[in-house]
Tab-separated table of C-alpha atoms in Angstrom:
chain	number	residue	atom	x	y	z
A	1	MET	CA	-14.567	-16.942	30.909
A	2	LYS	CA	-11.273	-15.738	29.553
A	3	LYS	CA	-11.557	-13.150	26.814
A	4	ILE	CA	-9.240	-12.763	23.895
A	5	ILE	CA	-8.950	-9.225	22.665
A	6	ILE	CA	-8.025	-8.753	19.070
A	7	ILE	CA	-7.411	-5.499	17.300
A	8	LEU	CA	-8.422	-5.775	13.687
A	9	ALA	CA	-6.932	-3.379	11.181
A	10	GLY	CA	-9.605	-1.373	9.361
A	11	VAL	CA	-10.666	-2.732	6.009
A	12	LEU	CA	-9.750	0.478	4.208
A	13	ALA	CA	-6.279	0.665	5.737
A	14	LEU	CA	-5.687	-2.944	4.717
A	15	ILE	CA	-6.841	-2.226	1.158
A	16	VAL	CA	-4.368	0.653	0.883
A	17	VAL	CA	-1.457	-1.529	2.008
A	18	LEU	CA	-2.414	-4.388	-0.305
A	19	ALA	CA	-2.919	-2.009	-3.201
A	20	LEU	CA	0.542	-0.506	-2.747
A	21	CYS	CA	2.127	-3.960	-2.686
A	22	ALA	CA	0.248	-5.002	-5.818
A	23	LEU	CA	1.106	-1.804	-7.648
A	24	LEU	CA	4.827	-1.856	-6.895
A	25	PRO	CA	6.560	-2.703	-10.178
A	26	VAL	CA	9.136	-5.436	-10.393
A	27	ASP	CA	12.738	-4.315	-10.922
A	28	GLY	CA	13.308	-3.488	-14.556
A	29	GLU	CA	9.602	-3.503	-15.372
A	30	GLU	CA	7.894	-0.308	-16.509
A	31	SER	CA	4.499	0.702	-15.185
A	32	GLY	CA	1.570	1.249	-17.528
A	33	PRO	CA	-0.983	-0.879	-19.351
A	34	LEU	CA	-0.409	-4.596	-19.134
A	35	PRO	CA	0.321	-6.525	-22.317
A	36	ALA	CA	-2.539	-8.434	-23.885
A	37	ASN	CA	-3.324	-11.920	-22.556
A	38	ARG	CA	-1.344	-11.391	-19.358
A	39	GLU	CA	-4.521	-11.607	-17.296
A	40	SER	CA	-8.273	-12.122	-17.622
A	41	ALA	CA	-7.951	-14.909	-20.221
A	42	ALA	CA	-10.046	-17.320	-18.155
A	43	THR	CA	-12.539	-14.726	-16.915
A	44	ALA	CA	-16.013	-14.488	-18.441
A	45	PHE	CA	-16.968	-10.819	-18.863
A	46	GLU	CA	-20.615	-9.845	-19.182
A	47	MET	CA	-22.436	-6.529	-19.610
A	48	SER	CA	-25.625	-5.316	-17.940
A	49	THR	CA	-25.308	-1.774	-19.287
A	50	GLU	CA	-25.004	-0.063	-22.641
A	51	PHE	CA	-21.784	1.351	-24.010
A	52	PRO	CA	-21.911	5.112	-23.398
A	53	GLU	CA	-21.854	7.578	-26.251
A	54	LEU	CA	-19.023	10.108	-26.068
A	55	THR	CA	-20.445	13.538	-25.261
A	56	ASP	CA	-17.153	15.432	-25.535
A	57	ALA	CA	-15.143	15.628	-28.743
A	58	SER	CA	-11.890	15.863	-26.813
A	59	TYR	CA	-10.552	15.555	-23.284
A	60	SER	CA	-7.776	17.370	-21.446
A	61	ILE	CA	-4.293	15.978	-20.933
A	62	TYR	CA	-2.554	17.207	-17.786
A	63	ARG	CA	1.091	17.590	-16.865
A	64	THR	CA	2.034	16.969	-13.232
A	65	ASP	CA	4.109	19.363	-11.156
A	66	VAL	CA	5.887	17.465	-8.375
A	67	PRO	CA	8.254	19.504	-6.182
A	68	ALA	CA	11.689	18.087	-5.420
A	69	VAL	CA	11.837	16.097	-2.199
A	70	THR	CA	15.043	16.774	-0.268
A	71	ALA	CA	16.133	16.314	3.319
A	72	GLN	CA	15.579	20.024	3.869
A	73	SER	CA	12.080	20.054	2.370
A	74	VAL	CA	11.055	16.991	4.400
A	75	GLU	CA	12.287	18.598	7.619
A	76	GLU	CA	10.422	21.803	6.747
A	77	VAL	CA	7.173	19.899	6.243
A	78	ALA	CA	7.768	17.961	9.477
A	79	ALA	CA	8.123	21.278	11.301
A	80	ARG	CA	4.550	22.142	10.286
A	81	PHE	CA	3.498	19.133	12.362
A	82	GLY	CA	5.541	20.312	15.347
A	83	MET	CA	8.172	17.661	14.702
A	84	THR	CA	11.937	17.859	14.998
A	85	GLY	CA	14.549	15.457	13.709
A	86	LYS	CA	16.797	14.642	10.794
A	87	ALA	CA	15.341	13.415	7.503
A	88	GLU	CA	16.923	10.229	6.197
A	89	VAL	CA	16.223	7.844	3.332
A	90	CYS	CA	14.432	4.823	4.792
A	91	ASN	CA	13.711	2.968	1.538
A	92	GLN	CA	16.369	2.864	-1.153
A	93	ARG	CA	13.956	1.480	-3.734
A	94	THR	CA	11.318	4.213	-3.490
A	95	GLY	CA	13.552	6.985	-2.149
A	96	GLU	CA	11.166	7.516	0.769
A	97	MET	CA	12.617	10.004	3.264
A	98	ARG	CA	11.504	9.975	6.894
A	99	VAL	CA	11.707	12.061	10.037
A	100	VAL	CA	11.136	10.228	13.332
A	101	ASP	CA	10.419	12.285	16.461
A	102	ASP	CA	10.483	10.406	19.766
A	103	SER	CA	10.740	13.492	21.965
A	104	LYS	CA	7.021	13.448	22.811
A	105	ASP	CA	4.797	11.039	24.726
A	106	ASP	CA	4.044	9.160	21.507
A	107	LEU	CA	6.569	8.465	18.767
A	108	VAL	CA	5.644	10.344	15.585
A	109	ARG	CA	6.962	9.826	12.058
A	110	LEU	CA	6.589	11.651	8.765
A	111	SER	CA	7.589	10.390	5.319
A	112	MET	CA	7.731	11.969	1.870
A	113	TYR	CA	8.007	10.238	-1.506
A	114	PRO	CA	10.089	11.759	-4.351
A	115	ALA	CA	8.014	10.182	-7.133
A	116	SER	CA	4.821	11.963	-6.112
A	117	GLY	CA	5.640	14.441	-3.355
A	118	ALA	CA	3.265	12.484	-1.114
A	119	VAL	CA	3.279	13.088	2.639
A	120	LEU	CA	2.550	10.358	5.193
A	121	TYR	CA	2.152	11.292	8.884
A	122	GLU	CA	1.605	8.671	11.583
A	123	VAL	CA	1.367	8.272	15.340
A	124	PRO	CA	1.779	4.471	15.164
A	125	ASP	CA	0.854	3.528	18.736
A	126	ARG	CA	-2.415	5.453	18.487
A	127	MET	CA	-3.178	4.599	14.891
A	128	PHE	CA	-2.604	0.871	15.453
A	129	PRO	CA	-2.875	0.325	19.241
A	130	ASN	CA	-1.824	-3.041	20.629
A	131	ALA	CA	-4.694	-3.063	23.111
A	132	VAL	CA	-7.946	-1.199	23.683
A	133	THR	CA	-9.584	-1.559	27.086
A	134	GLU	CA	-12.663	0.585	26.471
A	135	PRO	CA	-14.490	2.171	23.529
A	136	PRO	CA	-12.746	5.349	22.330
A	137	ALA	CA	-14.557	8.684	22.463
A	138	LEU	CA	-14.931	9.474	18.767
A	139	PRO	CA	-16.425	12.714	17.419
A	140	SER	CA	-19.514	12.887	15.223
A	141	ARG	CA	-19.300	12.885	11.436
A	142	GLU	CA	-19.606	16.667	11.266
A	143	GLU	CA	-16.980	17.097	13.968
A	144	VAL	CA	-14.400	14.807	12.345
A	145	ILE	CA	-14.781	16.643	9.032
A	146	ALA	CA	-14.176	19.971	10.781
A	147	ILE	CA	-11.152	18.509	12.609
A	148	ALA	CA	-9.686	17.096	9.388
A	149	ASP	CA	-10.222	20.310	7.414
A	150	ALA	CA	-8.622	22.411	10.143
A	151	PHE	CA	-5.673	20.016	10.488
A	152	LEU	CA	-4.894	20.240	6.770
A	153	GLU	CA	-5.505	23.985	6.497
A	154	GLU	CA	-3.219	24.775	9.440
A	155	ARG	CA	-0.405	22.909	7.691
A	156	GLU	CA	-1.173	24.357	4.247
A	157	LEU	CA	-2.011	20.896	2.923
A	158	LEU	CA	-5.677	21.307	1.941
A	159	PRO	CA	-5.701	21.901	-1.833
A	160	SER	CA	-8.396	23.817	-3.656
A	161	GLY	CA	-10.938	21.531	-5.246
A	162	ALA	CA	-10.665	18.878	-2.540
A	163	GLU	CA	-14.057	17.604	-1.405
A	164	VAL	CA	-14.877	15.176	1.398
A	165	SER	CA	-15.817	11.912	-0.301
A	166	ALA	CA	-16.356	9.690	2.745
A	167	VAL	CA	-16.119	9.376	6.509
A	168	GLU	CA	-15.368	5.745	7.283
A	169	VAL	CA	-14.141	3.449	10.018
A	170	ASP	CA	-10.397	3.036	9.638
A	171	GLN	CA	-9.844	0.569	12.465
A	172	ARG	CA	-12.297	-1.576	14.397
A	173	HIS	CA	-11.930	-3.418	17.696
A	174	GLU	CA	-13.545	-6.744	18.505
A	175	VAL	CA	-13.772	-8.582	21.825
A	176	TRP	CA	-13.967	-12.346	21.443
A	177	THR	CA	-14.803	-15.050	23.949
A	178	ALA	CA	-12.826	-18.283	23.598
A	179	GLY	CA	-14.802	-20.793	21.550
A	180	SER	CA	-17.250	-18.217	20.212
A	181	ASN	CA	-18.106	-17.919	16.520
A	182	GLU	CA	-18.736	-14.181	16.627
A	183	PRO	CA	-17.389	-11.214	18.607
A	184	GLU	CA	-19.000	-10.337	21.910
A	185	GLU	CA	-18.378	-6.630	21.354
A	186	THR	CA	-17.483	-4.503	18.355
A	187	TYR	CA	-16.651	-0.821	18.317
A	188	ASP	CA	-14.789	1.679	16.207
A	189	VAL	CA	-11.246	2.733	17.158
A	190	THR	CA	-10.446	5.342	14.499
A	191	LEU	CA	-12.278	7.202	11.737
A	192	ALA	CA	-10.889	8.373	8.396
A	193	VAL	CA	-12.018	11.484	6.539
A	194	ARG	CA	-11.295	10.922	2.842
A	195	TYR	CA	-11.049	13.510	0.082
A	196	ALA	CA	-11.463	13.385	-3.690
A	197	ARG	CA	-11.407	15.749	-6.677
A	198	THR	CA	-12.454	16.087	-10.282
A	199	LEU	CA	-10.670	17.299	-13.411
A	200	ASP	CA	-12.892	18.921	-16.029
A	201	GLY	CA	-15.809	17.506	-14.070
A	202	PHE	CA	-14.545	13.913	-14.299
A	203	PRO	CA	-13.611	11.972	-11.138
A	204	VAL	CA	-9.960	11.320	-10.324
A	205	TYR	CA	-9.037	7.799	-9.186
A	206	GLY	CA	-5.869	6.802	-7.333
A	207	ASP	CA	-5.418	9.976	-5.277
A	208	GLU	CA	-4.783	9.435	-1.575
A	209	MET	CA	-5.823	12.095	0.872
A	210	ALA	CA	-7.202	11.140	4.260
A	211	VAL	CA	-6.993	12.246	7.882
A	212	THR	CA	-7.312	9.566	10.579
A	213	ILE	CA	-8.906	10.622	13.870
A	214	GLY	CA	-8.862	8.662	17.102
A	215	ASP	CA	-9.855	8.846	20.750
A	216	GLY	CA	-10.766	12.327	21.948
A	217	GLY	CA	-10.781	13.724	18.422
A	218	ASP	CA	-6.989	13.619	18.117
A	219	VAL	CA	-5.453	13.315	14.657
A	220	VAL	CA	-3.327	10.153	14.644
A	221	GLY	CA	-2.537	9.877	10.937
A	222	MET	CA	-2.667	11.582	7.564
A	223	VAL	CA	-1.787	10.704	3.994
A	224	ARG	CA	-1.641	13.197	1.135
A	225	CYS	CA	-0.738	11.985	-2.354
A	226	TRP	CA	-2.199	14.779	-4.452
A	227	ARG	CA	-0.155	15.797	-7.476
A	228	GLU	CA	-0.672	19.331	-8.734
A	229	VAL	CA	-1.567	19.354	-12.435
A	230	GLU	CA	-1.843	21.769	-15.339
A	231	ALA	CA	-3.817	21.220	-18.538
A	232	THR	CA	-1.548	21.109	-21.593
A	233	GLU	CA	-3.601	19.907	-24.562
A	234	LYS	CA	-6.759	18.181	-25.737
A	235	THR	CA	-7.008	14.636	-27.047
A	236	LYS	CA	-9.578	12.274	-28.494
A	237	VAL	CA	-10.250	8.981	-26.750
A	238	ILE	CA	-10.950	5.481	-27.943
A	239	SER	CA	-14.514	4.206	-27.789
A	240	ALA	CA	-15.891	2.337	-24.797
A	241	GLU	CA	-16.220	-0.724	-27.045
A	242	GLU	CA	-12.493	-0.663	-27.827
A	243	ALA	CA	-11.654	-0.194	-24.155
A	244	TYR	CA	-13.877	-3.140	-23.240
A	245	GLU	CA	-11.913	-5.376	-25.591
A	246	ASP	CA	-8.698	-4.216	-23.896
A	247	LEU	CA	-10.235	-4.972	-20.503
A	248	LYS	CA	-11.098	-8.526	-21.484
A	249	VAL	CA	-7.487	-9.326	-22.405
A	250	GLY	CA	-6.039	-7.660	-19.311
A	251	LYS	CA	-4.721	-4.530	-21.003
A	252	THR	CA	-5.368	-2.314	-17.981
A	253	VAL	CA	-3.720	0.715	-16.408
A	254	ARG	CA	-2.754	-1.052	-13.189
A	255	PRO	CA	-1.487	-4.591	-12.643
A	256	GLY	CA	-3.989	-7.111	-11.409
A	257	ASP	CA	-5.124	-10.712	-11.603
A	258	ALA	CA	-8.672	-10.791	-12.939
A	259	SER	CA	-8.127	-14.426	-13.949
A	260	ARG	CA	-8.992	-15.423	-10.389
A	261	TYR	CA	-12.584	-14.387	-11.101
A	262	GLY	CA	-14.904	-16.848	-12.766
A	263	ARG	CA	-17.180	-14.079	-13.966
A	264	VAL	CA	-17.216	-10.273	-14.031
A	265	LEU	CA	-20.453	-8.366	-14.588
A	266	ILE	CA	-19.902	-4.804	-15.856
A	267	GLU	CA	-22.704	-2.567	-14.601
A	268	GLU	CA	-21.345	0.926	-15.270
A	269	ILE	CA	-18.872	2.480	-17.728
A	270	SER	CA	-17.591	6.031	-17.412
A	271	ILE	CA	-14.669	8.371	-18.098
A	272	GLY	CA	-12.252	9.502	-15.385
A	273	TYR	CA	-8.592	10.253	-14.711
A	274	TRP	CA	-6.039	7.906	-13.141
A	275	MET	CA	-3.300	8.882	-10.686
A	276	GLU	CA	-0.396	6.535	-10.037
A	277	PRO	CA	0.434	5.403	-6.464
A	278	ARG	CA	2.721	7.511	-4.286
A	279	ILE	CA	5.750	5.312	-5.081
A	280	SER	CA	5.420	5.707	-8.865
A	281	ASP	CA	6.519	8.469	-11.224
A	282	GLN	CA	3.841	10.094	-13.354
A	283	GLU	CA	4.403	12.962	-15.757
A	284	THR	CA	1.118	12.864	-17.661
A	285	VAL	CA	-2.460	12.461	-16.469
A	286	ALA	CA	-4.753	11.263	-19.246
A	287	PRO	CA	-8.350	10.013	-19.413
A	288	VAL	CA	-9.210	6.407	-18.621
A	289	TRP	CA	-12.299	4.319	-19.146
A	290	VAL	CA	-13.644	3.105	-15.796
A	291	PHE	CA	-15.421	-0.259	-15.703
A	292	SER	CA	-17.404	-0.929	-12.522
A	293	GLY	CA	-19.521	-3.877	-11.493
A	294	THR	CA	-19.414	-7.142	-9.585
A	295	ALA	CA	-16.866	-9.970	-9.687
A	296	TYR	CA	-17.765	-13.572	-8.824
A	297	TYR	CA	-15.514	-16.439	-7.752
A	298	GLY	CA	-16.016	-19.569	-5.684
A	299	GLY	CA	-19.522	-18.590	-4.642
A	300	VAL	CA	-18.318	-15.195	-3.435
A	301	GLU	CA	-19.008	-11.808	-4.978
A	302	GLU	CA	-17.209	-8.509	-4.507
A	303	PRO	CA	-17.207	-5.013	-6.026
A	304	TYR	CA	-15.145	-4.711	-9.198
A	305	GLN	CA	-13.538	-1.619	-10.695
A	306	GLU	CA	-10.828	-1.498	-13.324
A	307	TYR	CA	-9.271	1.178	-15.534
A	308	VAL	CA	-8.301	1.093	-19.207
A	309	ALA	CA	-6.280	3.796	-20.956
A	310	ALA	CA	-8.641	5.903	-23.066
A	311	VAL	CA	-5.853	7.422	-25.162
A	312	GLU	CA	-4.039	5.525	-27.884
A	313	GLY	CA	-0.605	4.600	-26.580
A	314	GLY	CA	-1.707	4.504	-22.947
A	315	VAL	CA	-0.933	6.717	-19.976
A	316	GLU	CA	2.660	7.789	-19.251
């Protein structure tokens, strides 16, 4: 029976792409908390947890330090990856600059983003192969962490304070038989080692740092959006109750459409810090209230997490 082979992009890679599209501001529109009543008006919010008491009288505000991204600096970073080529602007809107090196067996590209200093490295044909004829030889969890750490360290891209937060499937392959309702075979194509950090002991959300590893333990991709920060002052924050009211009227740090949910159950409330996407400018990093739980719509449920500015006036 004829088989149809389909390569499915990994769930996490898809989430990243969709998140970037959703977070890209419209021309002339500033980023930051959404105005009241723009979203969530039709969503029923419920609580299954208590509002937390503030244990700290004040929280740190941080100033970001993003180095200038120039053609020269992009080419210098590309050289750390063994790449040669001329850096050129490939996206006028975001200012993304890219080096493409086709001198090797596989085309390789590296991009940097002026707003954040983020670095994106990809071997496209190996990161997103058109066809897979047999299961790749992937290293163990311990091995992929060691490979990822070494890859970043050798290129001076592993910052202090970075901790491995997850090792996950980045891309999965399925073999389907015509007329079947489920795949005949399923196996992993690439793995991603993801990193996270804390500030003052509070988790940071929005950072991107991951190394993608494929067949034979080869690194086929990397993303590093990790702004350096310096504490500048202390600030008080609004109460969790106030933040919850902002959440219910859609006054959140990032754009979204919670109105598509019939019901949202908040199961955990905590303090953290929010980092803007790689395409967005960010001068100040301030505390946010993090609301986590479960969202329900049309008989389906999915994890829910949203962020509300914890400082009066929002996050710059």
